[in-house]
Amino acid sequence: MPRRISADRPTIRVAIVTLDNHLASAVERARLRLAAEMPGLALSFHAAAEWETDKAALRACEAEIARADIVVSAMLFLDEHVRAILPAILARREACDAMIGCLSASEIVRTTRLNRFDMSGTKRSALDFLKRLRGKPGAEGNAARQMALVRKLPKILRFIPGSAQDVRAYFLTLQYWLAGSDENVASLVRFLVQRYAAGPRAVWREIAAAPAPQHYPETGLYHPRMPGRVGESLSAMPTVPGARGRVGLLLMRSYVLAGNTAHYDGVIAALEAKGLSVLPAFAAGLDNRPAVDAYFTANGRPAIEALVSLTGFSLVGGPAYNDAAAAEATLVRLDVPYLAAHALEFQTIEQWEAGSRGLSPVEATMMVAIPELDGATAPMVFGGRSSASGPGNARDMRVHPERAERLAARIDRLVALRRRPKRERRLAVILFNFPPNAGATGTAAFLSVYASLLNTLRGLKADGYDVAVPDSVDALREQILGGNATRYGTQANVHARVSAEDHVRRETYLPEIEAQWGPAPGRHQSNGADILVLGGQFGNVFVGVQPAFGYEGDPMRLLFEQGFAPTHAFSAFYRWLREDFSADAVLHFGTHGALEFMPGKQAGLSEACGPERLIGALPNIYLYAANNPSEGTLAKRRSAATLVSYLTPSLAAAGLYRGLSDLKASVERWRGLEPEATVERTALAAIIQAQGAAVDLVPAEPTWEGNPHPHVAALAAALFELEQTLIPHGLHVIGQGMAGEERFDLLLALAEASHGLKPARAGIEHLIAGASLNEALAAANLPADETNRAAFADLARIDADLARDSELPALMRALDGRFVAPVAGGDLLRNPGILPTGRNLHGFDPYRLPTAFALADGARQVARVLERHIAEGRALPESVALVLWGTDNLKSEGGPIAQALALIGAAPRFDG
């Protein structure tokens, strides 16, 4: 232990500012140690994660920076955090003895000043040097190479005099920080004080030199019962006798080294209580692939049956950037369910429980939206900071016992699903009925439900499930909607009855439901004595009809008004699936149902939230329209659903119905008249105006006077636009590819939308028939240059994706408890990348919004708006109001945002 320092020295103040509290406990223990060893040292710690909910914490941080002699800032990359604290840091920069900004946004890194080592940008060599060390983002093993370099450089620079010693100090600081144990935090403070204390504090330089950074495994294992708690050998891991499966956990190395692991310990204990063996692993930096490769695979095969990230970050890249493609490649190889759970950093557990929002926007983005890009599912809270902690460990993490138990139960059910033989699996398929009493039972957006369901039942039987498959779509529909429905006066067959007495005995949340809907069994889907479960059973597959919302005229009321509850029938239906039918998994069939709209938090749900109470720990697979990622996101986040996308119907030119067809014939007759046919032209103009008014294309009054040619020309243009408008071609059917004639119009539209081409129809026909690119281009009357060949190669790939069914195989994968690859949802014309379907939809990539296509389209839309504004005799507008709907931005890849940028004359600068 370093010798105790004399107390007759001036006070020296060190302020540490970072993102969250993972180092808080290590800093606190280091402070207590240093208080005895270095009297006169004032060490403060500040977590930016606290500033949103505790403005006093931000003010205290600013005050400490203003009088600090040494300031260390790390992991500050969120814009709101940087903007909040950067003025205070810059104001203190020249007056303090030393300032270090590392592992942060460039504005923070540039505040670094260590004697002559200045990273403000005035000395480019320092910044350029660090950029060269960064390597290519996302490269596998890059984090390990960077860590090796961080360790190696101080040894090299040790013998170079001058400012190189300050560069060496910077890298030693990184070493201490990245291996942030109690010992390393204490040594970091001692090292900076001993080297950089200045002015009246220069006497501090006489203290003993700090020990070198202690090194720990960059990729390793953690377990509270393992000798030393941290190690690298699988043989040292505690085992669970007779384990029913093995689960891999990804942990933050910084929390493990700091000894701040109570939240991890609680999850490990909950999983082991389920009889599961647990492998908790960590990796250096923010790339978790080394841990996956080292501990979760063996001989090229998965050594675990589920992977759970407890880091709160993406698999590759962490919170500051994301390499979703690299993460997806790793997860596809592993091919097990991938769940992302998170500990609360930006609020306390008590604030989260009391709040109606759940997660803050920053938490929802960092801990939920970005991991979704990797393919993560079932996001949920498992712990966090607690205001109930004592003053000595107020910033330490704690587990939330109920949420940890639910996480463990959810994982246990997924592992059991993987292990159960298919013939023994019991599957509940849920159809929807909105609006009720309107013949809508078994409908979904853009989906031919019963034809798709029949194909799904056939697919399940072929895959080994015990399924009694009806002979036809009509027989399937009759078995679900007919049966005894007439006898009971219901909209579908009554498969089971839950008596009021049974419901009262078993319903955990009965008081809340009765407060809203009256005594059991309620009036919805009830005969006065029983709650009716509608549907039909086909072997081990039950096809049920989800009960009504309760407020059919105002379905959003359930979600946005507090204090509401699902109906007796709704709650009993899901309890019957869980406990009576004993479903191994639930398949919600099409877009969309009501489960995810039940009352509760927006994201980061608690036990008090309706969807959590209803779905419980059941694996939830949700067949969802590829063009609706916004509502699909609700299903993912509020009902722990793994989405499997289905294609919306193909598009065809709308053509013209009778009134419009007659109008078109009149316009064509007008165009064919001789110029001197004045009388006939005048008479025909009156007929055209009347026909146009009848289909609401022109006003009936006033009559066209003088030269009617401009009016007829404008009407002809509007008519052509209507005729060429693309409309859905029927309904989509799961289990079969799109027919050639349906692909034709869609590929023509894609040629123009994605590549700006207008090929002759024969070219697309040749492409669909399998002709070579050159043959197809020749038939399309397009030159066979590199650009056109690339465009037609892309169209050929899209055609192949459309022609084959990828959705039914994806459903089988999901029901096997395997990994379903992610994809951004959206409109096919704007984002052909949604193909192939059968993937796990996510909303959007916040790093790539708006896309290049959206920018170009937004600029075109703005140009048209302004041209029309000017054509109406007005000057250019000085102000424009624009409503940015989330749904529109999701579906259009940021189109409205692009319009806003075009209106103000700005263009984004893309990362990388």
PDB file of C-alpha atoms in Angstrom, residues 553-674:
ATOM      1  CA  GLY A 553     -65.628   2.903 -31.096  1.00  0.00           C
ATOM      2  CA  ASP A 554     -62.472   4.252 -29.450  1.00  0.00           C
ATOM      3  CA  PRO A 555     -59.798   1.524 -29.314  1.00  0.00           C
ATOM      4  CA  MET A 556     -56.984   3.931 -28.421  1.00  0.00           C
ATOM      5  CA  ARG A 557     -58.817   4.737 -25.188  1.00  0.00           C
ATOM      6  CA  LEU A 558     -57.409   1.582 -23.595  1.00  0.00           C
ATOM      7  CA  LEU A 559     -53.843   2.643 -24.316  1.00  0.00           C
ATOM      8  CA  PHE A 560     -53.928   6.350 -23.623  1.00  0.00           C
ATOM      9  CA  GLU A 561     -56.270   6.640 -20.649  1.00  0.00           C
ATOM     10  CA  GLN A 562     -54.910   5.523 -17.316  1.00  0.00           C
ATOM     11  CA  GLY A 563     -56.680   3.163 -14.944  1.00  0.00           C
ATOM     12  CA  PHE A 564     -58.392   1.044 -17.564  1.00  0.00           C
ATOM     13  CA  ALA A 565     -58.199  -2.731 -17.726  1.00  0.00           C
ATOM     14  CA  PRO A 566     -58.881  -5.478 -20.265  1.00  0.00           C
ATOM     15  CA  THR A 567     -62.340  -7.037 -20.173  1.00  0.00           C
ATOM     16  CA  HIS A 568     -63.134 -10.217 -18.253  1.00  0.00           C
ATOM     17  CA  ALA A 569     -63.245 -12.070 -21.581  1.00  0.00           C
ATOM     18  CA  PHE A 570     -59.914 -10.732 -22.776  1.00  0.00           C
ATOM     19  CA  SER A 571     -58.079 -11.606 -19.578  1.00  0.00           C
ATOM     20  CA  ALA A 572     -59.738 -15.022 -19.301  1.00  0.00           C
ATOM     21  CA  PHE A 573     -58.878 -15.814 -22.934  1.00  0.00           C
ATOM     22  CA  TYR A 574     -55.132 -15.379 -22.445  1.00  0.00           C
ATOM     23  CA  ARG A 575     -55.212 -17.128 -19.065  1.00  0.00           C
ATOM     24  CA  TRP A 576     -57.011 -20.061 -20.729  1.00  0.00           C
ATOM     25  CA  LEU A 577     -54.252 -20.219 -23.367  1.00  0.00           C
ATOM     26  CA  ARG A 578     -51.523 -20.182 -20.722  1.00  0.00           C
ATOM     27  CA  GLU A 579     -53.005 -22.437 -18.057  1.00  0.00           C
ATOM     28  CA  ASP A 580     -55.790 -24.563 -19.555  1.00  0.00           C
ATOM     29  CA  PHE A 581     -54.695 -25.167 -23.121  1.00  0.00           C
ATOM     30  CA  SER A 582     -51.059 -25.074 -21.885  1.00  0.00           C
ATOM     31  CA  ALA A 583     -49.730 -23.468 -25.049  1.00  0.00           C
ATOM     32  CA  ASP A 584     -45.996 -23.743 -25.704  1.00  0.00           C
ATOM     33  CA  ALA A 585     -46.148 -20.690 -27.956  1.00  0.00           C
ATOM     34  CA  VAL A 586     -48.638 -18.165 -29.316  1.00  0.00           C
ATOM     35  CA  LEU A 587     -48.836 -17.082 -32.962  1.00  0.00           C
ATOM     36  CA  HIS A 588     -50.719 -13.823 -33.516  1.00  0.00           C
ATOM     37  CA  PHE A 589     -51.872 -14.081 -37.110  1.00  0.00           C
ATOM     38  CA  GLY A 590     -51.702 -10.831 -39.070  1.00  0.00           C
ATOM     39  CA  THR A 591     -51.805  -7.083 -38.539  1.00  0.00           C
ATOM     40  CA  HIS A 592     -53.062  -6.491 -35.901  1.00  0.00           C
ATOM     41  CA  GLY A 593     -54.694  -7.374 -32.617  1.00  0.00           C
ATOM     42  CA  ALA A 594     -55.384  -5.623 -29.322  1.00  0.00           C
ATOM     43  CA  LEU A 595     -52.931  -7.248 -26.910  1.00  0.00           C
ATOM     44  CA  GLU A 596     -50.151  -4.725 -27.471  1.00  0.00           C
ATOM     45  CA  PHE A 597     -52.572  -1.793 -27.024  1.00  0.00           C
ATOM     46  CA  MET A 598     -53.630  -2.745 -23.518  1.00  0.00           C
ATOM     47  CA  PRO A 599     -52.972  -0.185 -20.746  1.00  0.00           C
ATOM     48  CA  GLY A 600     -49.481   0.294 -19.357  1.00  0.00           C
ATOM     49  CA  LYS A 601     -46.143   1.929 -19.982  1.00  0.00           C
ATOM     50  CA  GLN A 602     -45.010   2.770 -23.497  1.00  0.00           C
ATOM     51  CA  ALA A 603     -41.772   0.800 -23.253  1.00  0.00           C
ATOM     52  CA  GLY A 604     -39.958  -0.957 -20.434  1.00  0.00           C
ATOM     53  CA  LEU A 605     -43.157  -2.490 -19.102  1.00  0.00           C
ATOM     54  CA  SER A 606     -43.699  -3.545 -15.510  1.00  0.00           C
ATOM     55  CA  GLU A 607     -45.825  -6.260 -13.912  1.00  0.00           C
ATOM     56  CA  ALA A 608     -48.632  -3.705 -13.622  1.00  0.00           C
ATOM     57  CA  CYS A 609     -48.908  -3.310 -17.415  1.00  0.00           C
ATOM     58  CA  GLY A 610     -51.724  -5.068 -19.276  1.00  0.00           C
ATOM     59  CA  PRO A 611     -49.681  -6.810 -22.016  1.00  0.00           C
ATOM     60  CA  GLU A 612     -47.258  -8.291 -19.458  1.00  0.00           C
ATOM     61  CA  ARG A 613     -50.096  -9.667 -17.359  1.00  0.00           C
ATOM     62  CA  LEU A 614     -51.802 -11.204 -20.387  1.00  0.00           C
ATOM     63  CA  ILE A 615     -48.968 -12.765 -22.386  1.00  0.00           C
ATOM     64  CA  GLY A 616     -46.970 -13.746 -19.305  1.00  0.00           C
ATOM     65  CA  ALA A 617     -43.861 -15.708 -20.204  1.00  0.00           C
ATOM     66  CA  LEU A 618     -45.355 -17.321 -23.327  1.00  0.00           C
ATOM     67  CA  PRO A 619     -43.178 -17.150 -26.457  1.00  0.00           C
ATOM     68  CA  ASN A 620     -45.036 -14.758 -28.751  1.00  0.00           C
ATOM     69  CA  ILE A 621     -44.629 -14.926 -32.531  1.00  0.00           C
ATOM     70  CA  TYR A 622     -46.422 -12.228 -34.513  1.00  0.00           C
ATOM     71  CA  LEU A 623     -47.063 -12.397 -38.244  1.00  0.00           C
ATOM     72  CA  TYR A 624     -46.938  -8.738 -39.278  1.00  0.00           C
ATOM     73  CA  ALA A 625     -47.286  -6.686 -42.460  1.00  0.00           C
ATOM     74  CA  ALA A 626     -43.874  -5.559 -43.717  1.00  0.00           C
ATOM     75  CA  ASN A 627     -45.111  -2.039 -44.454  1.00  0.00           C
ATOM     76  CA  ASN A 628     -46.216  -1.274 -40.877  1.00  0.00           C
ATOM     77  CA  PRO A 629     -43.110  -1.106 -38.668  1.00  0.00           C
ATOM     78  CA  SER A 630     -44.580   1.607 -36.456  1.00  0.00           C
ATOM     79  CA  GLU A 631     -47.360  -0.510 -34.945  1.00  0.00           C
ATOM     80  CA  GLY A 632     -45.163  -3.587 -35.248  1.00  0.00           C
ATOM     81  CA  THR A 633     -42.738  -1.838 -32.913  1.00  0.00           C
ATOM     82  CA  LEU A 634     -45.514  -1.607 -30.324  1.00  0.00           C
ATOM     83  CA  ALA A 635     -46.025  -5.356 -30.556  1.00  0.00           C
ATOM     84  CA  LYS A 636     -42.300  -6.010 -30.130  1.00  0.00           C
ATOM     85  CA  ARG A 637     -41.847  -3.733 -27.157  1.00  0.00           C
ATOM     86  CA  ARG A 638     -45.178  -4.163 -25.367  1.00  0.00           C
ATOM     87  CA  SER A 639     -45.933  -7.870 -25.876  1.00  0.00           C
ATOM     88  CA  ALA A 640     -42.425  -9.369 -26.217  1.00  0.00           C
ATOM     89  CA  ALA A 641     -43.223 -10.382 -29.791  1.00  0.00           C
ATOM     90  CA  THR A 642     -40.846 -11.734 -32.384  1.00  0.00           C
ATOM     91  CA  LEU A 643     -42.215 -10.339 -35.632  1.00  0.00           C
ATOM     92  CA  VAL A 644     -42.249 -12.347 -38.848  1.00  0.00           C
ATOM     93  CA  SER A 645     -42.942 -10.021 -41.763  1.00  0.00           C
ATOM     94  CA  TYR A 646     -45.317 -10.778 -44.596  1.00  0.00           C
ATOM     95  CA  LEU A 647     -45.494  -9.043 -47.943  1.00  0.00           C
ATOM     96  CA  THR A 648     -48.315  -6.674 -48.718  1.00  0.00           C
ATOM     97  CA  PRO A 649     -50.182  -7.441 -51.955  1.00  0.00           C
ATOM     98  CA  SER A 650     -48.567  -6.797 -55.308  1.00  0.00           C
ATOM     99  CA  LEU A 651     -49.382  -3.552 -57.037  1.00  0.00           C
ATOM    100  CA  ALA A 652     -51.238  -3.054 -60.301  1.00  0.00           C
ATOM    101  CA  ALA A 653     -52.201  -0.015 -62.325  1.00  0.00           C
ATOM    102  CA  ALA A 654     -55.617   1.112 -61.115  1.00  0.00           C
ATOM    103  CA  GLY A 655     -57.153   1.493 -64.556  1.00  0.00           C
ATOM    104  CA  LEU A 656     -60.485   3.317 -64.935  1.00  0.00           C
ATOM    105  CA  TYR A 657     -63.999   2.343 -63.926  1.00  0.00           C
ATOM    106  CA  ARG A 658     -67.070   3.153 -66.013  1.00  0.00           C
ATOM    107  CA  GLY A 659     -67.498   6.879 -65.349  1.00  0.00           C
ATOM    108  CA  LEU A 660     -63.797   7.530 -65.785  1.00  0.00           C
ATOM    109  CA  SER A 661     -63.648   5.302 -68.858  1.00  0.00           C
ATOM    110  CA  ASP A 662     -66.415   7.326 -70.497  1.00  0.00           C
ATOM    111  CA  LEU A 663     -64.589  10.514 -69.619  1.00  0.00           C
ATOM    112  CA  LYS A 664     -61.381   9.182 -71.133  1.00  0.00           C
ATOM    113  CA  ALA A 665     -63.237   8.291 -74.361  1.00  0.00           C
ATOM    114  CA  SER A 666     -64.602  11.834 -74.583  1.00  0.00           C
ATOM    115  CA  VAL A 667     -61.149  13.345 -74.028  1.00  0.00           C
ATOM    116  CA  GLU A 668     -59.653  11.127 -76.720  1.00  0.00           C
ATOM    117  CA  ARG A 669     -62.456  12.128 -79.087  1.00  0.00           C
ATOM    118  CA  TRP A 670     -61.684  15.795 -78.328  1.00  0.00           C
ATOM    119  CA  ARG A 671     -58.050  15.252 -79.217  1.00  0.00           C
ATOM    120  CA  GLY A 672     -59.051  13.624 -82.513  1.00  0.00           C
ATOM    121  CA  LEU A 673     -61.197  16.531 -83.726  1.00  0.00           C
ATOM    122  CA  GLU A 674     -60.008  18.670 -86.596  1.00  0.00           C
TER     123      GLU A 674
END
